[in-house]
Amino acid sequence: MTIKKLMAGLLTLIVISGCNESSTKTTELIVVADKESKQLEAQVAHHNAQDYHSFSNPDAVKVTHLNLDLSVDFTQQTLSGHVSLDFQRMTPDADTLILDTRDLVISKVVADGNDLAFNLANADNFFGAALSIKLPSHSSQVTVYYNTSPKASGVQWLTPAQTAGKKYPFLFTQAQAIHARSFIPLQDSPQVRVTYEATIRTPKALLAVMSAANDPDTPRDGVYEFSMPQAIPSYLIALAVGDLHFKAMGERTGVYSEIGILDAAAAEFEDTESMLIATEKNFGAYSWDRYDLLILPPSFPFGGMENPRLSFITPTVIAGDKSLVSLIAHELAHSWSGNTVTNATWRDLWLNEGFTTYLTYRIMEMVYGEERFDMEAVLGRQDLQADLDTLKPNDQILAINLKGRDPDEVFSNIPYEKGALFLRELEHKVGRANFDQFLLEYFKAFAFQSITTDDFISYLEQTLLQDYSDKLSKQRIEEWIFEPGLPKGAPVPKSDAFTSVDKARNDWLSGTIAASNIDSDNWVVHQWLYFLNNLPAELSSAQLTELDKAFGLTNSTNNEIAHSWLLICVNNWYQPAFPRLNEYLVSIGRNKLVKPLYKALSATPEGKVMAQKAFAKAKDGYHPLTVKVNEKFVK
Ligand code: BES
Ligand code: ZN
């Protein structure tokens, strides 16, 4: 490839064989006019190790370390400063470093005190703009001076009014999958691992925390230094700034949040230390020193994000009864599956999320017992079924082809629950102790590496497939990984605790008993979810009124129960719940909770009007991702 072509501003840069050129399999970089690009792209085969979501060129020049120096400006809503990138040349003639960016303003690029020529390509809607830097022959570091845009896709800026304390602004980043490039120019591919250091400059009253070593006792002076000595992929770089306070939960675990929810959070998540110890016991030592939680404002678009040493957590799981803490087990488990052994491309996301979901179930079983595990496994299986019933066959495949697609738009339960069920089958076939030993060795074998689905299959061929050739077959494994749906005979989770719930639901639906006579005094949250999620699609207004009167569902303070109930209310146009629905949509930005509601509302003209009103009111407080994935329902 030639840099001259890249510089040709009139042409659109299309990397035919994927954004990461010069892979082992294919190296050609072709520049074509926009019109021809689609046809040509369609002719080129998918390459499994190719990261189709990054323009960067780590096979030629690989970045190994970042040093960030950023000032946080809440008035302009920008991060500005510079990042120094240390790199290695992977080929002797490599002379160009290509970085990913999105909506960044690049002011200059410097190496060894000299300004360098650089080119920022035209932006692609999904992937941003490639920044090409011509490297002087002996340099091994460049520094990029830049600032972010207020609309950076990976940053949310909150006004004081949008925080719990109402006094100070708040900022947090969310880099997975391809948003790190909206706040740092870097090689935004999970194949590339970097260590990093950072200096973050903030208003004096605020505290900055990062996915790095954090010192809870650091003086609040507006200058915060961080270091992440283990090499991590870019999607795990994270920053938050706010009026944050810290409370220890255990020896290695603690929680950061605004002061108003600190005690509630520490109480809700007090079992984090036990979860950590239980996971280490089975799956190997924790490699990241401390494990802390950061509780974000309710606009956080995910349940949680496994930023190393400091998981970012939605406040919507603080239910008061630990009913939703499997989220913590999940983010903690990523310390092994995801952060230590990492998916090499977004096609391989199931290696992160499927393994983590499997580990989550195991942790919940170890800490809370088999009954809790059984219930969660059944609910997870039902979530999976909902997706299997609606997703196109190609989107039901674990090793999904994401070429040309925005990973944000492809989010589903498939990599999570289908991935976990696959591992559950392996466990059942070889026995739990043997499977645990396998996992322990797998985490060791690939520690601090990024691997593809194909790497995993080769590893299976050298391990379980050899040792248990009488019980496992490659064909079955390929069916799990490459075929839609579920293989026949897949494990079927069961829970005795749900038997009485099924009976109660049936008795009520058939008119045998009134809702007020359902013996639900001892039901836990999971039983309520199972009760609600398995009601028939159509219910009368009288039935909904009866349920609501008996159980106060509209006013449930459990956000998952409220979600399930509100979805039923939308689908059956139960208007008494609508004020609550409106408040729910405006106060929560977690996509898993709001997206299905917007989608259901958009199915009818009256519903759409409601959705439009709620969205208009909520939009300013939503994260850019929540805006992006729900906008289509209100158009
Ligand atoms: N890493 C994910 C979140 C994610 C995945 C962000 C893909 C962007 C792209 C995180 O660990 C996660 O899975 N969160 C779930 C937790 C749930 C399954 C317990 C969530 O946010 O709902
Ligand atoms: Zn996850």
XYZ file of C-alpha atoms and ligand atoms in Angstrom:
658
model
C 0.000 0.000 0.000
C 1.146 3.515 -0.514
C 0.696 6.489 1.686
C 0.320 8.656 -1.423
C -2.955 6.973 -2.088
C -4.089 7.563 1.445
C -3.312 11.207 1.078
C -5.405 11.581 -2.018
C -8.211 13.583 -0.499
C -10.639 13.109 -3.374
C -10.883 9.417 -2.918
C -12.563 7.467 -0.242
C -10.367 5.025 1.515
C -11.780 1.562 1.461
C -9.775 -1.178 2.970
C -11.097 -4.028 0.981
C -9.738 -6.801 3.076
C -10.769 -5.102 6.296
C -9.626 -2.086 8.192
C -6.504 -3.761 9.503
C -4.359 -4.149 6.452
C -1.287 -6.325 6.096
C -2.673 -9.262 8.010
C -1.090 -12.602 7.375
C -3.925 -13.573 5.116
C -4.326 -10.529 2.981
C -2.404 -7.357 2.559
C -3.896 -5.418 -0.235
C -5.190 -1.965 0.398
C -7.237 -0.615 -2.410
C -8.456 2.877 -2.898
C -11.571 3.234 -4.966
C -14.254 5.769 -5.588
C -17.241 5.566 -3.276
C -19.604 4.161 -5.900
C -17.566 1.099 -6.682
C -16.765 0.301 -3.105
C -19.859 -1.689 -2.174
C -19.651 -4.047 -5.112
C -15.973 -4.641 -4.610
C -16.376 -5.189 -0.919
C -19.008 -7.819 -1.512
C -16.600 -9.772 -3.668
C -13.945 -10.029 -1.015
C -14.175 -12.897 1.410
C -14.394 -12.516 5.134
C -11.149 -13.163 6.972
C -11.521 -14.418 10.460
C -8.560 -12.729 12.095
C -9.294 -9.415 10.428
C -10.588 -6.580 12.540
C -13.163 -4.997 10.270
C -13.775 -2.198 12.743
C -10.393 -0.518 12.841
C -8.419 1.386 10.215
C -5.205 0.872 12.165
C -2.219 -1.097 10.903
C -0.739 -2.995 13.883
C 0.778 -5.608 11.603
C 3.090 -2.901 10.253
C 3.426 -0.537 13.195
C 2.142 -1.581 16.592
C 1.458 0.827 19.445
C 2.557 -0.605 22.813
C 2.167 2.203 25.348
C 0.160 5.394 25.747
C 0.887 8.412 27.870
C -2.146 10.684 28.139
C -2.285 14.231 29.407
C -5.824 15.575 29.263
C -7.665 18.548 30.710
C -11.352 18.146 31.417
C -13.365 21.212 30.421
C -16.960 20.934 31.628
C -17.937 24.268 30.102
C -16.837 23.389 26.579
C -17.518 19.681 27.148
C -14.154 18.728 25.742
C -11.094 16.781 26.718
C -8.007 18.463 25.386
C -4.295 17.775 25.568
C -2.060 15.178 24.067
C -1.243 11.519 23.924
C 2.204 10.069 23.317
C 2.174 6.693 21.633
C 5.166 4.354 21.817
C 5.301 1.968 18.908
C 7.241 -0.879 17.376
C 7.826 -1.411 13.682
C 6.725 -4.898 12.734
C 8.251 -4.750 9.263
C 11.553 -3.070 8.355
C 10.026 -0.757 5.755
C 7.039 0.341 7.825
C 6.857 4.118 7.614
C 3.249 4.995 8.407
C 1.276 4.760 11.606
C -2.482 4.619 11.133
C -4.694 5.472 14.094
C -8.448 5.466 14.559
C -10.247 8.682 15.419
C -13.844 9.858 15.568
C -14.852 13.501 15.770
C -11.427 14.486 17.077
C -9.765 17.781 16.243
C -6.085 17.061 15.643
C -3.935 20.163 16.037
C -0.471 18.733 15.541
C 1.623 15.592 15.575
C 5.152 15.704 16.907
C 8.101 13.304 17.063
C 11.495 14.127 18.580
C 10.552 17.799 18.758
C 9.560 18.050 15.079
C 6.100 18.506 13.602
C 5.092 15.595 11.400
C 2.896 15.486 8.326
C -0.388 13.764 8.949
C -3.613 13.117 7.093
C -7.057 12.778 8.561
C -9.222 10.888 6.078
C -12.892 11.561 5.419
C -15.024 10.112 8.184
C -16.989 6.911 7.817
C -20.320 6.966 9.649
C -19.639 3.871 11.734
C -15.890 3.718 11.988
C -14.687 7.319 12.142
C -11.647 8.659 10.333
C -8.193 7.148 9.823
C -5.335 9.349 10.962
C -2.178 8.530 8.979
C 1.132 9.718 10.320
C 4.323 9.586 8.297
C 7.046 8.341 10.632
C 10.607 9.645 10.671
C 12.975 6.725 10.256
C 14.417 6.477 13.766
C 11.527 7.532 15.950
C 9.687 5.161 18.262
C 7.201 7.631 19.716
C 4.788 10.216 18.376
C 2.706 12.733 20.301
C -0.709 13.760 19.017
C -2.215 17.051 20.240
C -5.991 16.997 20.039
C -9.322 17.728 21.562
C -12.561 15.801 21.641
C -15.943 16.949 20.383
C -18.839 17.615 22.807
C -20.709 14.930 20.867
C -17.966 12.297 21.282
C -19.720 8.932 20.989
C -17.772 7.450 23.904
C -18.152 10.259 26.427
C -21.166 11.445 28.357
C -21.124 14.899 29.893
C -23.679 15.396 32.648
C -24.773 18.710 34.069
C -25.067 19.046 37.867
C -28.852 18.657 37.514
C -28.308 15.208 35.956
C -26.368 13.893 38.966
C -27.613 12.625 42.319
C -25.937 15.432 44.264
C -27.089 18.175 41.834
C -24.035 20.295 42.666
C -21.227 19.199 40.372
C -20.989 18.027 36.783
C -20.014 14.456 35.907
C -18.268 12.796 33.011
C -17.731 9.173 32.082
C -16.418 7.293 29.083
C -17.646 4.012 27.575
C -15.210 2.702 24.991
C -16.483 -0.772 24.078
C -16.843 -1.592 21.298
C -15.356 1.114 19.040
C -15.664 4.377 20.951
C -12.204 4.779 22.494
C -11.309 6.486 19.206
C -13.759 9.282 20.054
C -11.635 10.355 23.026
C -8.114 9.134 22.165
C -6.486 8.777 18.751
C -5.236 5.189 18.936
C -5.235 1.772 17.333
C -8.767 0.965 18.363
C -8.667 -2.767 17.875
C -8.889 -5.430 20.596
C -5.918 -7.130 18.909
C -3.684 -4.317 20.062
C -2.757 -4.254 23.753
C -1.169 -1.264 25.429
C 0.008 -0.270 28.863
C -0.824 3.298 29.774
C -0.115 6.235 32.023
C -2.315 9.280 32.348
C -2.443 12.708 33.895
C -5.996 14.017 34.145
C -6.633 17.671 35.029
C -10.054 18.489 36.457
C -11.805 21.204 38.452
C -10.347 21.000 41.972
C -13.498 19.812 43.737
C -13.778 16.719 41.572
C -12.079 13.335 41.583
C -10.929 11.472 38.464
C -10.814 7.667 38.361
C -9.612 5.382 35.593
C -9.326 1.719 34.602
C -5.914 1.728 36.269
C -4.414 1.861 39.740
C -6.593 4.295 41.728
C -5.617 5.646 45.122
C -8.739 6.371 47.179
C -6.713 8.654 49.458
C -5.259 10.800 46.709
C -5.434 14.518 47.598
C -8.264 16.279 45.733
C -6.163 18.830 43.964
C -7.441 18.540 40.408
C -4.403 16.701 39.042
C -4.605 12.919 39.016
C -1.962 10.477 37.884
C -2.688 6.934 36.763
C -0.790 3.946 35.600
C -2.004 0.699 34.043
C 1.048 -1.569 33.983
C -0.698 -4.531 32.329
C -1.262 -4.454 28.597
C -4.955 -4.011 27.824
C -7.014 -3.545 24.661
C -8.212 -0.002 23.904
C -11.862 -0.752 24.680
C -10.884 -1.117 28.346
C -9.477 2.378 28.705
C -11.919 4.315 30.846
C -12.223 7.583 32.723
C -14.817 9.119 35.023
C -14.796 12.480 36.776
C -17.251 13.685 39.385
C -17.890 14.360 43.017
C -16.844 10.835 43.842
C -16.276 9.245 47.229
C -14.906 5.876 48.221
C -15.977 3.211 50.670
C -14.094 -0.028 51.245
C -16.116 -3.271 51.086
C -13.331 -5.783 51.675
C -9.583 -6.077 51.600
C -9.293 -5.774 47.845
C -12.739 -4.397 47.000
C -14.444 -1.049 47.396
C -16.932 1.265 45.778
C -16.738 4.770 44.309
C -19.889 6.826 43.866
C -21.549 10.095 44.663
C -21.954 10.372 48.411
C -25.762 10.012 48.426
C -25.727 6.397 47.236
C -22.370 5.282 48.629
C -23.671 3.395 51.676
C -26.507 1.761 49.757
C -24.083 0.651 47.040
C -21.543 -0.721 49.510
C -24.301 -2.682 51.276
C -25.836 -4.004 48.059
C -22.482 -5.174 46.733
C -20.904 -6.282 50.001
C -20.449 -9.829 48.651
C -18.027 -8.646 45.959
C -15.019 -9.775 47.984
C -16.535 -13.268 48.450
C -17.194 -13.430 44.718
C -13.579 -12.531 44.028
C -12.271 -15.187 46.407
C -14.631 -17.852 45.023
C -13.626 -17.110 41.428
C -9.929 -17.246 42.239
C -10.365 -20.573 43.951
C -11.667 -22.221 40.794
C -10.250 -20.274 37.911
C -6.860 -18.961 39.007
C -5.427 -15.942 40.804
C -6.889 -12.507 40.109
C -4.297 -10.659 38.015
C -5.328 -7.047 38.508
C -4.518 -6.166 42.123
C -7.641 -4.319 43.375
C -11.227 -4.805 42.220
C -13.363 -1.711 42.790
C -16.755 -0.627 41.502
C -17.730 2.773 40.201
C -21.454 3.482 40.446
C -22.508 5.829 37.676
C -25.546 8.042 37.243
C -28.631 6.238 35.839
C -27.891 7.363 32.286
C -25.057 4.808 32.049
C -26.094 2.922 28.880
C -25.098 -0.551 30.098
C -25.659 -2.620 33.194
C -21.951 -2.777 33.718
C -18.626 -2.452 31.965
C -15.615 -4.490 32.990
C -13.023 -1.708 32.954
C -10.008 -3.366 34.600
C -9.573 -2.773 38.345
C -12.675 -0.579 38.280
C -15.917 -1.943 36.822
C -18.423 0.729 35.820
C -21.883 -0.132 37.179
C -25.429 1.162 36.624
C -27.204 2.332 39.795
C -30.369 0.606 38.533
C -29.232 -2.662 40.140
C -29.203 -1.237 43.668
C -32.461 -2.935 44.594
C -31.982 -3.131 48.360
C -32.033 -6.934 48.464
C -29.027 -8.031 46.364
C -31.439 -9.499 43.821
C -29.583 -8.061 40.831
C -25.973 -8.560 41.916
C -25.267 -11.173 39.262
C -24.223 -8.096 37.302
C -21.269 -7.690 39.654
C -20.368 -11.360 39.295
C -20.479 -10.804 35.539
C -18.202 -7.766 35.455
C -15.827 -9.403 37.928
C -15.691 -12.576 35.820
C -14.519 -10.483 32.874
C -11.275 -10.014 34.810
C -10.536 -13.543 33.565
C -12.592 -13.885 30.380
C -12.248 -10.647 28.470
C -9.616 -8.653 30.267
C -6.995 -11.384 30.677
C -8.006 -13.453 27.630
C -9.500 -11.030 25.120
C -11.520 -11.378 21.930
C -9.275 -10.482 18.988
C -12.101 -8.979 16.920
C -15.764 -8.169 17.569
C -16.703 -11.322 15.684
C -15.196 -13.154 18.653
C -17.201 -11.233 21.282
C -18.717 -14.519 22.435
C -15.276 -15.519 23.782
C -15.628 -12.569 26.158
C -19.331 -12.625 26.893
C -20.147 -16.340 26.632
C -17.298 -17.368 28.919
C -18.187 -14.535 31.278
C -21.857 -15.484 31.375
C -20.858 -19.068 32.116
C -18.555 -17.889 34.916
C -21.273 -15.569 36.231
C -23.596 -18.517 36.756
C -20.823 -20.448 38.460
C -20.009 -17.537 40.777
C -23.669 -17.050 41.673
C -23.926 -20.735 42.480
C -20.791 -20.629 44.656
C -21.824 -17.520 46.584
C -25.636 -17.840 46.761
C -26.314 -21.537 46.145
C -27.832 -23.819 43.581
C -31.396 -22.558 43.815
C -30.343 -19.033 42.861
C -28.249 -20.401 40.024
C -31.113 -22.530 38.700
C -33.491 -19.579 38.593
C -31.009 -17.298 36.877
C -30.143 -20.004 34.339
C -33.812 -20.480 33.418
C -34.355 -16.727 33.043
C -31.205 -16.494 30.910
C -32.432 -19.350 28.733
C -35.744 -17.548 28.227
C -33.977 -14.333 27.226
C -32.010 -16.371 24.717
C -35.191 -17.922 23.347
C -36.711 -14.485 22.794
C -33.743 -13.627 20.574
C -33.763 -16.983 18.789
C -37.424 -16.346 17.974
C -36.775 -12.950 16.438
C -33.210 -12.644 15.107
C -32.281 -13.531 11.531
C -30.378 -16.849 11.292
C -27.059 -15.116 10.593
C -27.374 -13.111 13.763
C -27.841 -16.270 15.824
C -24.289 -17.435 15.119
C -21.689 -17.202 17.883
C -18.853 -16.305 15.498
C -20.940 -13.634 13.823
C -19.895 -11.912 10.610
C -19.857 -8.212 11.478
C -18.030 -6.949 8.439
C -19.404 -3.568 7.471
C -21.781 -3.503 10.436
C -21.847 -1.265 13.460
C -21.304 -3.517 16.516
C -23.636 -1.284 18.553
C -26.509 -2.282 16.316
C -25.890 -6.023 16.646
C -26.051 -6.343 20.424
C -28.039 -9.439 21.529
C -28.179 -12.321 24.005
C -26.587 -14.716 21.516
C -22.894 -14.268 22.484
C -23.932 -14.259 26.157
C -26.453 -17.014 26.709
C -25.790 -19.246 23.720
C -22.065 -18.994 24.477
C -22.689 -19.936 28.116
C -24.946 -22.835 27.159
C -22.237 -24.187 24.851
C -19.731 -24.149 27.716
C -22.339 -25.711 29.999
C -22.619 -28.587 27.538
C -18.838 -29.040 27.527
C -18.934 -29.051 31.339
C -21.673 -31.692 31.401
C -19.844 -33.872 28.899
C -16.404 -33.883 30.524
C -17.449 -33.370 34.150
C -17.267 -30.204 36.211
C -13.869 -30.773 37.828
C -12.263 -31.528 34.477
C -13.880 -28.563 32.830
C -12.742 -26.257 35.631
C -9.210 -27.517 35.149
C -9.537 -26.824 31.428
C -10.717 -23.258 32.059
C -7.922 -22.624 34.541
C -5.361 -23.741 31.974
C -7.057 -21.825 29.167
C -6.859 -18.572 31.149
C -3.178 -19.258 31.796
C -2.355 -20.300 28.243
C -3.744 -17.118 26.710
C -3.143 -14.661 29.561
C -2.770 -11.095 28.277
C -3.384 -12.208 24.711
C -6.144 -11.441 22.249
C -7.464 -14.549 20.517
C -9.859 -15.448 17.711
C -12.577 -18.086 17.650
C -10.251 -20.153 15.463
C -7.493 -19.942 18.092
C -9.990 -21.234 20.623
C -11.025 -24.133 18.388
C -7.376 -25.104 17.802
C -6.822 -25.010 21.542
C -9.863 -27.267 22.053
C -8.425 -29.655 19.487
C -5.203 -29.899 21.462
C -6.968 -30.298 24.805
C -10.546 -31.435 25.440
C -11.129 -32.875 21.974
C -8.082 -35.068 22.427
C -8.617 -36.015 26.046
C -12.337 -36.726 25.669
C -12.615 -37.889 22.065
C -15.234 -40.389 23.209
C -17.474 -37.608 24.544
C -16.882 -34.617 22.287
C -16.708 -34.111 18.554
C -15.388 -31.278 16.442
C -18.546 -31.402 14.377
C -20.717 -30.717 17.403
C -18.441 -27.869 18.475
C -18.611 -26.315 15.029
C -22.362 -26.613 15.079
C -22.454 -24.580 18.284
C -20.091 -21.936 16.959
C -21.038 -21.585 13.301
C -24.695 -22.563 12.995
C -27.794 -20.537 13.906
C -30.201 -21.751 16.595
C -29.228 -24.341 19.166
C -27.972 -27.867 18.479
C -30.464 -30.601 19.307
C -29.984 -31.867 22.843
C -28.526 -28.612 24.178
C -28.647 -28.376 28.001
C -32.027 -27.356 29.420
C -31.857 -25.278 32.621
C -34.572 -26.088 35.199
C -35.640 -24.537 38.463
C -37.878 -26.125 41.100
C -38.540 -22.686 42.531
C -40.493 -21.862 39.390
C -42.878 -24.822 39.598
C -45.127 -23.100 42.120
C -44.971 -19.897 40.067
C -46.205 -21.735 36.971
C -49.029 -23.211 38.999
C -50.025 -19.865 40.477
C -50.006 -18.220 37.056
C -52.093 -20.979 35.513
C -54.578 -21.004 38.382
C -55.033 -17.273 38.114
C -55.331 -17.274 34.319
C -57.925 -20.035 34.388
C -59.937 -18.180 36.996
C -59.399 -20.819 39.690
C -57.977 -18.240 42.091
C -57.976 -14.459 42.388
C -54.676 -12.579 42.099
C -54.970 -11.576 45.738
C -55.017 -15.267 46.644
C -51.759 -16.086 44.919
C -49.436 -17.207 47.661
C -46.533 -14.962 46.733
C -45.418 -13.762 50.167
C -42.133 -15.616 49.890
C -41.468 -15.015 46.236
C -38.086 -13.573 45.406
C -37.450 -11.140 42.556
C -36.543 -13.944 40.149
C -39.886 -15.622 40.744
C -41.698 -12.383 40.019
C -39.746 -11.965 36.815
C -40.583 -15.514 35.815
C -44.253 -14.922 36.641
C -44.433 -11.748 34.567
C -42.258 -12.792 31.633
C -44.394 -15.859 31.018
C -47.823 -14.284 31.053
C -49.695 -14.563 27.744
C -49.098 -11.725 25.282
C -52.687 -10.555 25.508
C -54.246 -9.638 28.827
C -57.409 -7.691 29.507
C -57.523 -4.404 31.256
C -59.436 -6.092 34.086
C -56.706 -8.675 34.499
C -53.966 -6.042 34.579
C -55.901 -3.938 37.061
C -56.335 -6.983 39.265
C -52.621 -7.833 39.194
C -51.594 -4.263 39.809
C -53.988 -3.910 42.716
C -52.840 -7.139 44.317
C -49.087 -6.588 43.908
C -48.482 -2.876 43.310
C -46.464 -3.669 40.200
C -46.610 -0.189 38.703
C -44.891 1.079 41.795
C -42.287 -1.672 42.042
C -38.940 -0.224 43.047
C -37.124 -3.154 41.481
C -36.085 -1.866 38.061
C -36.166 -5.296 36.404
C -39.653 -6.093 37.709
C -40.810 -2.614 36.701
C -39.335 -3.209 33.241
C -41.140 -6.512 32.710
C -44.396 -5.073 33.989
C -44.202 -1.889 31.935
C -43.537 -3.909 28.799
C -46.732 -5.872 29.453
C -48.554 -2.595 30.046
C -47.377 -1.132 26.742
C -48.298 -4.253 24.810
C -51.785 -4.248 26.328
C -52.226 -0.475 26.472
C -52.778 -0.408 30.242
C -52.931 3.327 30.770
C -52.777 3.572 34.571
C -49.111 2.550 34.328
C -48.195 5.242 31.800
C -47.149 8.012 34.183
C -44.713 5.526 35.722
C -43.599 4.419 32.255
C -42.883 7.993 31.334
C -40.890 8.588 34.490
C -38.996 5.330 33.943
C -37.987 6.260 30.390
C -36.901 9.713 31.414
C -34.891 8.672 34.458
C -33.061 5.571 33.162
C -30.679 5.366 30.210
C -29.683 1.710 30.449
C -30.479 0.314 27.024
C -31.417 -3.158 28.148
C -34.213 -1.584 30.201
C -35.424 1.204 27.906
C -34.896 -0.079 24.367
C -37.559 -2.840 24.505
C -40.035 -0.281 25.850
C -39.369 2.182 23.034
C -39.570 -0.635 20.533
C -42.916 -1.852 21.887
C -44.307 1.684 21.987
C -43.280 2.304 18.388
C -45.513 -0.550 17.220
C -48.705 1.529 17.421
C -49.386 5.139 16.377
C -50.571 6.156 19.883
C -47.579 4.415 21.398
C -45.234 6.191 19.077
C -46.595 9.555 20.148
C -45.913 8.621 23.768
C -42.442 7.403 22.879
C -41.712 10.625 21.023
C -42.776 12.718 23.998
C -40.734 10.701 26.493
C -37.712 10.653 24.186
C -37.847 14.399 23.599
C -37.929 14.974 27.346
C -35.221 12.419 28.115
C -32.852 13.002 25.222
C -30.672 15.664 26.811
C -29.977 13.332 29.689
C -29.328 10.226 27.586
C -25.920 8.896 26.659
C -25.057 9.200 22.918
C -25.443 5.430 22.520
C -28.912 5.413 24.088
C -29.888 8.191 21.698
C -28.445 6.282 18.749
C -30.157 2.953 19.381
C -33.570 4.366 20.309
C -33.863 7.243 17.862
C -35.178 4.975 15.139
C -38.217 4.074 17.258
C -39.372 7.660 17.566
C -38.909 8.750 13.950
N -18.785 -5.735 28.189
C -20.180 -5.717 28.364
C -20.829 -4.491 27.821
C -20.633 -4.292 26.337
C -20.636 -5.368 25.457
C -20.477 -3.025 25.850
C -20.449 -5.140 24.096
C -20.300 -2.799 24.494
C -20.279 -3.863 23.613
C -20.564 -5.897 29.828
O -19.742 -6.783 30.517
C -21.912 -6.533 29.839
O -22.017 -7.607 29.321
N -22.902 -5.891 30.411
C -24.219 -6.458 30.537
C -24.257 -7.193 31.843
C -25.265 -8.264 31.980
C -25.204 -9.294 30.908
C -25.107 -8.925 33.335
C -25.200 -5.313 30.516
O -24.759 -4.160 30.478
O -26.393 -5.536 30.489
Zn -20.036 -8.753 29.716
